[in-house]
Coordinates of C-alpha atoms in Angstrom, one line a residue:
Chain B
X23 CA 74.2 -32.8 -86.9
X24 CA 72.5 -29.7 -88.0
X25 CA 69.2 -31.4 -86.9
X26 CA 70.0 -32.8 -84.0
X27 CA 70.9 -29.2 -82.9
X28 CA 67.7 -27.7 -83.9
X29 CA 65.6 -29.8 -82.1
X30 CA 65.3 -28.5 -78.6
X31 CA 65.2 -24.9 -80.0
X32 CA 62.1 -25.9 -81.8
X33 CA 60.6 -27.3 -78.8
X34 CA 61.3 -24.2 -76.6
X35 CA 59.3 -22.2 -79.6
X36 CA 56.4 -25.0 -79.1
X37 CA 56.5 -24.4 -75.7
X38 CA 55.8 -20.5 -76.0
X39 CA 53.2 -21.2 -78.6
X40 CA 51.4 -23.5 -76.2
X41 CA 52.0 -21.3 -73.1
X42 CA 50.7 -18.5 -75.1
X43 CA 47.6 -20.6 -76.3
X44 CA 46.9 -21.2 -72.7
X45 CA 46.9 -17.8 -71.4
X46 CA 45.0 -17.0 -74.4
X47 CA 42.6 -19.8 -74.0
X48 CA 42.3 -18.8 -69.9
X49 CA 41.9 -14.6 -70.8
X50 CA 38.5 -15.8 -73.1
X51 CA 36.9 -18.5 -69.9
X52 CA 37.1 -15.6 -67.7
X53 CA 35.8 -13.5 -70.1
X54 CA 33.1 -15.5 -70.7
X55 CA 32.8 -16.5 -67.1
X56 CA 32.6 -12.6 -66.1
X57 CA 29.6 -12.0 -69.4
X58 CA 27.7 -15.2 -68.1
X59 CA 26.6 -13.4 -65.0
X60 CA 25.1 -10.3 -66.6
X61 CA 22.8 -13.4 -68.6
X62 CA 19.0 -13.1 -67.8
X63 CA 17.6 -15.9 -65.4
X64 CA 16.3 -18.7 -67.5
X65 CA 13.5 -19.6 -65.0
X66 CA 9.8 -20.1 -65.3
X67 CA 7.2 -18.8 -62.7
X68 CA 4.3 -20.6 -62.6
X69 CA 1.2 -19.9 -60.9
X70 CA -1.4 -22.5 -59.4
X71 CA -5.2 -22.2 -58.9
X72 CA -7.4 -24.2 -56.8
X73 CA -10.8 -25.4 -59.1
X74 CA -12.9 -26.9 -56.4
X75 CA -10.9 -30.1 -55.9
X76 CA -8.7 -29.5 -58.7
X77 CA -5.7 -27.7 -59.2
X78 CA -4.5 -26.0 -62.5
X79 CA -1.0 -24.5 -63.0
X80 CA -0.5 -22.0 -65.6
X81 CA 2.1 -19.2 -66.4
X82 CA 2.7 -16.5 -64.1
X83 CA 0.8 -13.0 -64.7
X84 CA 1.6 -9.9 -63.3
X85 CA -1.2 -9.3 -60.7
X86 CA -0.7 -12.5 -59.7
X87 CA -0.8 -13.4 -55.5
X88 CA -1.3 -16.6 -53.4
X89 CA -5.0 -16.1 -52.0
X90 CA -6.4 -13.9 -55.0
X91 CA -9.5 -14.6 -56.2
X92 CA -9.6 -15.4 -59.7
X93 CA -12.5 -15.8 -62.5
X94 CA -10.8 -18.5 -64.5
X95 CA -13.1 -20.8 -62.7
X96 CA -15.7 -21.1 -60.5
X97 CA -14.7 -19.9 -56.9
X98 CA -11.3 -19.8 -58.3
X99 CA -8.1 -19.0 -55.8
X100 CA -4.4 -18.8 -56.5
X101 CA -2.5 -21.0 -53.4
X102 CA 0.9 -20.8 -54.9
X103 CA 3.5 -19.2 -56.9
X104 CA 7.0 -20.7 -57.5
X105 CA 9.9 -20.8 -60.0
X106 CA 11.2 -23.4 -62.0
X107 CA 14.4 -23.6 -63.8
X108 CA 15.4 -25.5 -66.8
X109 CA 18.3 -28.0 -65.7
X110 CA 21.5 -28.9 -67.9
X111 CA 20.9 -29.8 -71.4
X112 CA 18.3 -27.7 -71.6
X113 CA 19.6 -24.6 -70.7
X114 CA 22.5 -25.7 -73.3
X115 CA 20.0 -26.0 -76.0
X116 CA 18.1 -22.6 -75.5
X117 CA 22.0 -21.2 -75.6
X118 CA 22.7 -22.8 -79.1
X119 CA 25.7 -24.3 -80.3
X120 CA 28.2 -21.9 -79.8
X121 CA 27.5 -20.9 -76.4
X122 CA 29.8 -21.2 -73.9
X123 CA 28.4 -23.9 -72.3
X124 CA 28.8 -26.1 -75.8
X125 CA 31.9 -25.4 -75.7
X126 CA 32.8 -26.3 -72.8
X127 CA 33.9 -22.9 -71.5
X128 CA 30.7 -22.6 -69.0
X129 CA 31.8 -22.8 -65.4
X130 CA 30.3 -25.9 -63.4
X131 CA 27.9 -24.9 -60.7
Chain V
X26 CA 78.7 -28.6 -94.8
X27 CA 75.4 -27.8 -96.5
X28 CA 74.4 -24.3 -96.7
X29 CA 70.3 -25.4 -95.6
X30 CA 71.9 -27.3 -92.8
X31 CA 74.6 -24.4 -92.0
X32 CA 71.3 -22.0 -92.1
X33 CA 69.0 -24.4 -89.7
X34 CA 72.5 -24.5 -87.0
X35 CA 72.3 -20.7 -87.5
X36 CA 68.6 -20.3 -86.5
X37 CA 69.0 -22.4 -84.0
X38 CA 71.8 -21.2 -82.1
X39 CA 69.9 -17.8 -82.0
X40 CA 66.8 -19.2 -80.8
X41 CA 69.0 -20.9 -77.8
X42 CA 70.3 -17.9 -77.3
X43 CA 67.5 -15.5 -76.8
X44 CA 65.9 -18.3 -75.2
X45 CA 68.5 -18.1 -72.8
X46 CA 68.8 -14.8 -72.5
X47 CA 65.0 -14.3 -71.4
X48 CA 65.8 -17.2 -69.1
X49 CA 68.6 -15.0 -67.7
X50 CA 66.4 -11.5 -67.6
X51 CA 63.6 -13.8 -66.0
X52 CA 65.6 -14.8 -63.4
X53 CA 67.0 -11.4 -62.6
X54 CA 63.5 -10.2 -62.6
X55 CA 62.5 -12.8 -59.9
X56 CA 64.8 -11.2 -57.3
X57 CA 63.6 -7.8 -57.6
X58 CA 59.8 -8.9 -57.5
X59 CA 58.8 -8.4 -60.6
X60 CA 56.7 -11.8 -60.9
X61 CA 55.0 -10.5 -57.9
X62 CA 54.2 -7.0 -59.7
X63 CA 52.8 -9.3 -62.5
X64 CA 50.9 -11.1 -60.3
X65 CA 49.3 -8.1 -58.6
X66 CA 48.5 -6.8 -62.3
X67 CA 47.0 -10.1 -63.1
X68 CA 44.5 -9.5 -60.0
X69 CA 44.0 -6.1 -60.6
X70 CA 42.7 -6.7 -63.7
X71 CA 40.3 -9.3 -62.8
X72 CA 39.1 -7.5 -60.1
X73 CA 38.5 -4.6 -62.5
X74 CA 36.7 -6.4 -64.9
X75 CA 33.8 -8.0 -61.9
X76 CA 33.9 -4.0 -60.6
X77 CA 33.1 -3.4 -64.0
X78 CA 29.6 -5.8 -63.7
X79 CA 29.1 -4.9 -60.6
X80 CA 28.8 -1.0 -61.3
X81 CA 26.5 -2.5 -64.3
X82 CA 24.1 -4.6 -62.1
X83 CA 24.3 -1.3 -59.9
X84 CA 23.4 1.3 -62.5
X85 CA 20.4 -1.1 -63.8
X86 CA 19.2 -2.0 -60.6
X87 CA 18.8 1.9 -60.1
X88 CA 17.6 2.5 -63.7
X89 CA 14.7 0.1 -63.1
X90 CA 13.4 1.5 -59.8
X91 CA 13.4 4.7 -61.1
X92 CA 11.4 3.6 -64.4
X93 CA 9.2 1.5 -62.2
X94 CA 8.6 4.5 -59.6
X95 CA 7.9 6.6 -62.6
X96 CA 5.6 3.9 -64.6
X97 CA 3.5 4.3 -61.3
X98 CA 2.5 8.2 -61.0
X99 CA 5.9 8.9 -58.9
X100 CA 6.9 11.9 -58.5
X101 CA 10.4 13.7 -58.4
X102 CA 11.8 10.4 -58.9
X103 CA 15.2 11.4 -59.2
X104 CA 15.2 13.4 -56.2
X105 CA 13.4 10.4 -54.1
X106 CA 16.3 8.4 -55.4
X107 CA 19.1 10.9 -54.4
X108 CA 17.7 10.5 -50.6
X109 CA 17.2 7.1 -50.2
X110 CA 20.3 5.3 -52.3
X111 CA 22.8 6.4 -49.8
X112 CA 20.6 6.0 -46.8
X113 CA 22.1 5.1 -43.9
X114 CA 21.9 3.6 -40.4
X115 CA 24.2 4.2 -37.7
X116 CA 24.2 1.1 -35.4
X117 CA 23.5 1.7 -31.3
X118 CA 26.8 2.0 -29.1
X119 CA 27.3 -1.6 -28.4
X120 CA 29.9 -1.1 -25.8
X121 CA 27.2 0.1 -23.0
X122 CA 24.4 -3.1 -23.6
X123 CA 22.3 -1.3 -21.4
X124 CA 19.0 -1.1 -23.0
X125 CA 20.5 -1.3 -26.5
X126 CA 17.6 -3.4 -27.6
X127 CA 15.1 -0.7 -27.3
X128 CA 17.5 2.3 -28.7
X129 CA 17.9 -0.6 -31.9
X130 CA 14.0 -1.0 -31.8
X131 CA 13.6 2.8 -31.8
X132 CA 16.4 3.5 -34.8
X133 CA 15.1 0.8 -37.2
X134 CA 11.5 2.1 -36.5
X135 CA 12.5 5.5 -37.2
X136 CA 14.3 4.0 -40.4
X137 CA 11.4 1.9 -41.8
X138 CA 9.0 5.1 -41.0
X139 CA 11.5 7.7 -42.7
X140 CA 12.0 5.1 -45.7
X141 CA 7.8 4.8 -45.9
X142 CA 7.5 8.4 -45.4
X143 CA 9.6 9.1 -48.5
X144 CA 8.0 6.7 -50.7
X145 CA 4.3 7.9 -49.8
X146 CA 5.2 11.3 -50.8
X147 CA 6.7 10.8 -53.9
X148 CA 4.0 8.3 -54.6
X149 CA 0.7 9.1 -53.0
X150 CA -1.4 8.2 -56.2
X151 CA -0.3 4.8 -55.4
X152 CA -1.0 1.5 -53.5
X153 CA 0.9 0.2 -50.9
X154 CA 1.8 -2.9 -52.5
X155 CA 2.8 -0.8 -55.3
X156 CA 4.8 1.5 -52.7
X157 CA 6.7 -1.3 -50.8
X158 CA 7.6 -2.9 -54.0
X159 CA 9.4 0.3 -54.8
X160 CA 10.7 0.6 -51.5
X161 CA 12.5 -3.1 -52.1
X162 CA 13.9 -2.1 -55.4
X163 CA 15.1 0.6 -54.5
X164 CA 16.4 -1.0 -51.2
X165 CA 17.9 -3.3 -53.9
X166 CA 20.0 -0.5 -55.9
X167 CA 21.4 1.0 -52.8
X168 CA 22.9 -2.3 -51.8
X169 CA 24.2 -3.0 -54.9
X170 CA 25.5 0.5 -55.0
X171 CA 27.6 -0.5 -51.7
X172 CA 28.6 -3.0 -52.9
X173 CA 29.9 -1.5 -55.6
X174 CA 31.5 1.6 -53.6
X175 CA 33.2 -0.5 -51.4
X176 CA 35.1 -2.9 -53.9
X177 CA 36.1 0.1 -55.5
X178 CA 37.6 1.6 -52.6
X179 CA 39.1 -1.2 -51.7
X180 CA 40.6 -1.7 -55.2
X181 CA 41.4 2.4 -55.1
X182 CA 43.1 2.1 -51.6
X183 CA 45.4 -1.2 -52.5
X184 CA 46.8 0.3 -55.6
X185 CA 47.3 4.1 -53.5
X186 CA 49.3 2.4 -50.6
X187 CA 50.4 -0.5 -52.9
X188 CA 48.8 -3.2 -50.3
X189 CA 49.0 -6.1 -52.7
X190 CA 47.7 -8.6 -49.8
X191 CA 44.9 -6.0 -49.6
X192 CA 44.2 -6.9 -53.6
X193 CA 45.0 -10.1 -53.2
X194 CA 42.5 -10.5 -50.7
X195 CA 39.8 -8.8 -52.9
X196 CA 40.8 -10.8 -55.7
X197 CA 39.9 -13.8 -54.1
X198 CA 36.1 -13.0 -52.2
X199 CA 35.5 -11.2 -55.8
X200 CA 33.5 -14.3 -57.2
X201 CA 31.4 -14.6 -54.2
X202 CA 30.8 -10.8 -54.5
X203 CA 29.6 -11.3 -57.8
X204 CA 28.1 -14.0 -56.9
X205 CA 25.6 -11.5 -53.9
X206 CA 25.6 -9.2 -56.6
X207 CA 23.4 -11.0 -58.8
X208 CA 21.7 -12.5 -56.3
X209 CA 20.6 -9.3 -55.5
X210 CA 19.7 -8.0 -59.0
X211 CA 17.6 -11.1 -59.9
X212 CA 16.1 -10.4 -56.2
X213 CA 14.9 -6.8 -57.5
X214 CA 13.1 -8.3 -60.8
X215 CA 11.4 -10.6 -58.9
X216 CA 10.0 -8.1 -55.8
X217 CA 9.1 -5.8 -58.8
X218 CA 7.0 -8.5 -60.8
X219 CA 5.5 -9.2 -56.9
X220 CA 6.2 -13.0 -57.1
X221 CA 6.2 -15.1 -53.7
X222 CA 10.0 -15.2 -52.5
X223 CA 11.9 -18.5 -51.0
X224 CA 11.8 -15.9 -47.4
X225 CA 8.0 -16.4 -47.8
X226 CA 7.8 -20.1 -46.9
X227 CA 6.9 -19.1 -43.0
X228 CA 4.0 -16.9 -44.1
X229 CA 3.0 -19.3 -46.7
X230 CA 2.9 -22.0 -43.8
X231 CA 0.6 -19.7 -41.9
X232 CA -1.8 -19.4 -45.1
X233 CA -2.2 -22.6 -45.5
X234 CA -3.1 -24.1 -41.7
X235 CA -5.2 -21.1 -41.7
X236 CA -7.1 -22.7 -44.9
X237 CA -9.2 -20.4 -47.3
X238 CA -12.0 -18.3 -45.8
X239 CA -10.0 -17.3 -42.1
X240 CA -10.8 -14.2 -41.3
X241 CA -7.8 -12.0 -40.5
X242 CA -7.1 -9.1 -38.6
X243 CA -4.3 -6.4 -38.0
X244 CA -3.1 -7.0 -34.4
X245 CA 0.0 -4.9 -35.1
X246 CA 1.7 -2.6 -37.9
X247 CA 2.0 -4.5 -41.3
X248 CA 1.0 -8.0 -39.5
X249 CA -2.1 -9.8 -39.2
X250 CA -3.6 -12.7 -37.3
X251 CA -6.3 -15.0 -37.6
X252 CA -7.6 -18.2 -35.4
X253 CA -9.1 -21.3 -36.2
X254 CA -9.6 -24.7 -34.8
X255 CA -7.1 -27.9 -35.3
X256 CA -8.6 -31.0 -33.4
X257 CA -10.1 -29.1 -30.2
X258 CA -6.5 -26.7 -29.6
X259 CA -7.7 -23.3 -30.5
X260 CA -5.0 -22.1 -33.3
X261 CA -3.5 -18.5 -33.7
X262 CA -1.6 -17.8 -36.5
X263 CA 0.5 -14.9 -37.1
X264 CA 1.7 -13.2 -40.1
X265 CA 2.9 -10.2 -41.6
X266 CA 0.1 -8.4 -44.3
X267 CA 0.5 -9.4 -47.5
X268 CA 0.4 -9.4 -50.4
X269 CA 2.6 -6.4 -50.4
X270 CA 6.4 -6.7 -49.6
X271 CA 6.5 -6.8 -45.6
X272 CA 7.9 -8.7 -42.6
X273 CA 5.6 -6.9 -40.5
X274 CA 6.2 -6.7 -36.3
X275 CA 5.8 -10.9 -35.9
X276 CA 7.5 -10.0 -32.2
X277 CA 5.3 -7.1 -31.0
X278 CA 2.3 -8.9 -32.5
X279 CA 2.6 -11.9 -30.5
X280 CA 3.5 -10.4 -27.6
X281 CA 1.0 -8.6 -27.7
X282 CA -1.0 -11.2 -28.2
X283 CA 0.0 -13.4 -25.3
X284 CA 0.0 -10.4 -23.5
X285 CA -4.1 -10.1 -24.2
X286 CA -5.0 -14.2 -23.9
X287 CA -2.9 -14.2 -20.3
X288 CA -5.1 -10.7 -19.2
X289 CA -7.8 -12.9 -20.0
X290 CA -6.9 -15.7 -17.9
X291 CA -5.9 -18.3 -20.7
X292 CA -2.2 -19.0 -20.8
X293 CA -1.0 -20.4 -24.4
X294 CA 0.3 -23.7 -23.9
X295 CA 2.7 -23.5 -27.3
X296 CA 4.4 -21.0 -29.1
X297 CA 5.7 -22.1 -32.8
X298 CA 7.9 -20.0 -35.1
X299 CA 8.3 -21.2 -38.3
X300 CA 11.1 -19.0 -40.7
X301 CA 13.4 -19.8 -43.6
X302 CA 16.4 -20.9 -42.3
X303 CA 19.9 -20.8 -44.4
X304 CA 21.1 -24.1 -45.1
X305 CA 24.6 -25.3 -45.1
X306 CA 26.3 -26.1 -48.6
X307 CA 25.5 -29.9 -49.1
X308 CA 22.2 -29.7 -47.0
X309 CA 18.9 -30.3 -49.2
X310 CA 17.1 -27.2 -50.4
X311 CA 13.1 -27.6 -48.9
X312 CA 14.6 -29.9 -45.9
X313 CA 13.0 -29.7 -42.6
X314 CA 14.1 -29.2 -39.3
X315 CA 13.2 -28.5 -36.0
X316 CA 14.4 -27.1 -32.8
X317 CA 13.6 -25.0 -29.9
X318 CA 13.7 -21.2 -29.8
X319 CA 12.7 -18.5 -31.9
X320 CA 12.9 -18.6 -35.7
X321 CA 13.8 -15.9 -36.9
X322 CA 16.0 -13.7 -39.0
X323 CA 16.0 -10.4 -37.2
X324 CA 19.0 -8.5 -35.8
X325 CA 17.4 -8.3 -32.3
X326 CA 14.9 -6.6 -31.6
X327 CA 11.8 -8.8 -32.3
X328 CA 13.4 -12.5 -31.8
X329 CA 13.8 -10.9 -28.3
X330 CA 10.1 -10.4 -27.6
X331 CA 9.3 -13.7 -28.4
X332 CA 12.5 -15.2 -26.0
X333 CA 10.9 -12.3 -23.0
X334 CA 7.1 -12.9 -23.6
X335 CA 8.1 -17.1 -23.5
X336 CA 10.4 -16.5 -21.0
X337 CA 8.3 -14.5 -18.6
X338 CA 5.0 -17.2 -18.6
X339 CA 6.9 -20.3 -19.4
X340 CA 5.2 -21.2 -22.9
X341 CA 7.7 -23.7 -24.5
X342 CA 9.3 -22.0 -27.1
X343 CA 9.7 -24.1 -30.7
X344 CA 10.9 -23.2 -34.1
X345 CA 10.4 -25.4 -37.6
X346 CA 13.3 -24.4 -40.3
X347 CA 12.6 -24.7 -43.8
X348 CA 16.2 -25.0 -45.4
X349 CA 17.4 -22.6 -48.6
X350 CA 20.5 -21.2 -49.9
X351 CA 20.9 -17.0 -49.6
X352 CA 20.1 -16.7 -53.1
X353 CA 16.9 -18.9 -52.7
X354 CA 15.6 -17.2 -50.1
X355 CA 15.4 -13.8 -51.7
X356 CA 14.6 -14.8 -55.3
X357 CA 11.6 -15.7 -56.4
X358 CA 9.7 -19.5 -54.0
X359 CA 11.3 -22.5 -56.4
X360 CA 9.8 -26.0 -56.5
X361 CA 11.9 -27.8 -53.9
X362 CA 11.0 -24.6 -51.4
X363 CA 7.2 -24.8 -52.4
X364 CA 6.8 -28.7 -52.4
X365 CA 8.3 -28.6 -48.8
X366 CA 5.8 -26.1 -47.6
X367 CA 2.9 -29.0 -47.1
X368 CA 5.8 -31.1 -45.2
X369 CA 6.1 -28.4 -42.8
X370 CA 2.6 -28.0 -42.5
X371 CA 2.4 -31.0 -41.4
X372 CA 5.4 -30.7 -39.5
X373 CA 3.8 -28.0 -36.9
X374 CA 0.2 -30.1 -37.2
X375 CA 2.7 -32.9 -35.7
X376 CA 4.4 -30.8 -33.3
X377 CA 1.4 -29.6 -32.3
X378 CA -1.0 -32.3 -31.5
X379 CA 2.1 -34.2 -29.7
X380 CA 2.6 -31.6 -27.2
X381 CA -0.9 -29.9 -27.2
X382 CA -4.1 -31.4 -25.6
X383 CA -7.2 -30.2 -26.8
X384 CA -8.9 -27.2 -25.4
X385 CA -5.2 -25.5 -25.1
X386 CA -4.4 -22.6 -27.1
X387 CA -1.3 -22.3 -29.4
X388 CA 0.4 -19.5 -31.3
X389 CA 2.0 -20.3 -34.3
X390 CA 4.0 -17.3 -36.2
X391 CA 4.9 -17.8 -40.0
X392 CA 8.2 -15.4 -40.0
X393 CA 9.4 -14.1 -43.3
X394 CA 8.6 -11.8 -46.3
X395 CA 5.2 -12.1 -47.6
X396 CA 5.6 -10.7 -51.0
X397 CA 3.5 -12.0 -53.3
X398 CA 1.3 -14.1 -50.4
X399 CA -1.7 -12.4 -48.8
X400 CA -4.3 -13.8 -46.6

């Protein structure tokens, strides 16, 4: 009898200990959400040099412009400049294992 | 009756009870808005926390202009910044259109000079690409500083007249704030470190049909031109001086241009804009598209030269889009944006040969910011 009473009581508690572990578990996304946009851009600028008939890509220097002359070759010229940024997994991995995109906290974009 | 089990019906009759009773002071609570106060704190306190990056990105974005004005022989940097953070522009009286181009023409020019004019004083050991970099990021830090004055006023006035609908509101646009805000501070790094930005796909156009070797000249402030030869059609391209951070005068400059090819008896038989264009959410970034008019980005005053000057000798009037997000187009050129610049070369090859013949003359303008790409 005495069980039988006590049941639902003990369900209400369970149901404040999960509501709280919701609002607690929402509070630290947000959180997260808010810190992710102060991270530093992940991208890679690369810069490309015509060689005669060639073309060589290498990292972007400061200094750097599309039509500068360069010595790296013969007749050398940049022709372009452009970002590239790591996709998915691999932004996960520079992150490590308890970022929050491992733990499945990162918002989807 | 066991004592364990008379203990357990104890417990448990007071947790039904308070349980209850919160029930009961919930429910009174309801009627006298109190879920809605809750509410409004829950907002409030999310809004505070973006403010709170915001003012961050804000206070960097200045702290970096000022150490990159400094790095480069600037002078009286905090005094330079003082002037030109809060610098404003009062729009023309729109409700007398009478001539309002003009007076728009003759306020942003007085802006752009007044904004140069600072920047060569405080840094006159300096080069202009060096200068207008500065100019951008600080350009950069004053818009992020509005941005950040006005969500706090916002905020401020909401909780002062307690406009919940007002902070509602605010509550809801704060992610795409956020979202302009960063945009804008990634921007700044990138204008700083002088790399080529997604805006710079129209001049980048230009470069290329040109091909290496043309020979350029200044037909106008801050914006060049040079002319070669594509299957018999005599070519001239337009585009603002690089490689510092400019959109140059691509509307005087042509009309001015037409201007001197009709004195001289030769009426261009084309005129081609091609500009970043801002694509809808789901369109392809680097997609190409073409239409008729004048590409480009400009509150008024130079897309209107090029409608007037095509108006008044009947050229035929095209544009080519290159398609990017807002945040593409003022961060730094990416891969889809640079891999579709040969597509829209050949774009405006195709355009045209189709609707040239040879011996005509053709002006094509590459629109945009050419940070980053010179000539």
């Amino acid at each position: 009898m005495a069980m039988e009473g006590s049941m639902p009581a003990w369900l209400q508690s369970l149901l404040i200990l999960l509501s709280l572990g919701a609002v607690i578990y929402l509070t630290i996304k947000q959180a997260r959400d808010v810190m992710k946009l102060t991270e530093e851009t992940q991208e890679r600028i690369y810069t490309e040099i015509r060689c005669g008939s060639d073309v060589i890509k290498r990292d972007f220097r400061e200094g750097d412009y599309v039509g500068a002359a360069t010595d790296e070759c013969e007749g050398g010229r940049i022709v372009g400049i452009y970002a590239v940024t790591p996709q998915g997994e691999e932004r996960a991995k520079k992150r490590g294992f308890f970022s929050s995109s491992s733990l499945g906290l990162a918002r989807r974009t | 009756m066991q004592p364990a089990a008379l203990m357990g019906s104890s417990l448990a009759d007071w947790i039904s009870a308070i349980s209850q009773l919160i029930f009961l002071v919930i429910f009174i609570l309801l009627f006298v808005g109190a879920n809605q106060r809750l509410q409004v704190y829950v907002w409030k306190g999310d809004i505070k926390s973006k403010l709170g990056v915001i003012e961050w990105l804000a206070t960097g974005a200045r702290k970096r202009a000022r150490e990159y004005i400094a790095k480069n022989k600037g002078r009286d940097v905090d005094r330079l910044l003082e002037r030109t953070i809060d610098f404003f522009l009062i729009e023309p009286v729109s409700v007398e259109p009478t001539d309002i181009i003009k007076r728009m023409d003759h306020l942003f020019n007085v802006r752009r000079l007044r904004f140069k004019d600072f920047f060569k004083q405080a840094m006159s050991e300096a080069d202009d690409v060096t200068r207008s970099r500065a100019e951008v990021a600080v350009e950069v830090a004053s818009a992020l500083n509005y941005i950040y004055k006005i969500v706090r006023h916002l905020l401020m006035y909401g909780e002062k007249t307690k406009n919940w609908i007002l902070i509602m509101q605010l509550q809801l646009v704060m992610p795409m704030i956020l979202q302009q805000a960063r945009t804008l501070w990634k921007a700044q790094e990138h204008f700083l470190k002088g790399v080529p930005i997604g805006d710079g796909a129209g001049p980048l156009v230009a470069v290329r049909l040109a091909g290496e070797g043309a020979e350029w000249r200044e037909v106008d402030d801050e914006t060049v031109a040079s002319e070669v030869d594509l299957e018999g059609r005599r070519l001239i391209i337009v585009k603002a001086k690089g490689p510092a951070s400019s959109v140059g005068r691509p509307g005087r400059a042509t009309e001015r241009i037409v201007r001197d090819l009709v004195g001289k008896g030769v009426k261009p038989a084309l005129l081609l804009t091609v500009d970043a264009a801002l694509k809808l959410e789901g369109e392809e970034t680097g997609s190409i598209a073409e239409g008729v008019g004048a590409a480009i980005g400009d509150p008024g005053p130079e897309k209107i030269r090029f409608e007037r000057i095509a108006a008044e000798y009947d050229i035929p009037l095209r544009a080519l889009a290159i398609k990017m997000s807002e945040e593409e187009a003022i961060t730094a050129m990416n891969e889809k944006i640079y891999k579709a610049i040969d597509k829209a070369v050949e774009r405006a090859k195709t355009i045209i040969l189709q609707e040239t013949r040879p011996g005509d003359t053709v002006i094509l303008v590459g629109v945009g910011n050419t940070a980053g790409i010179a000539q």
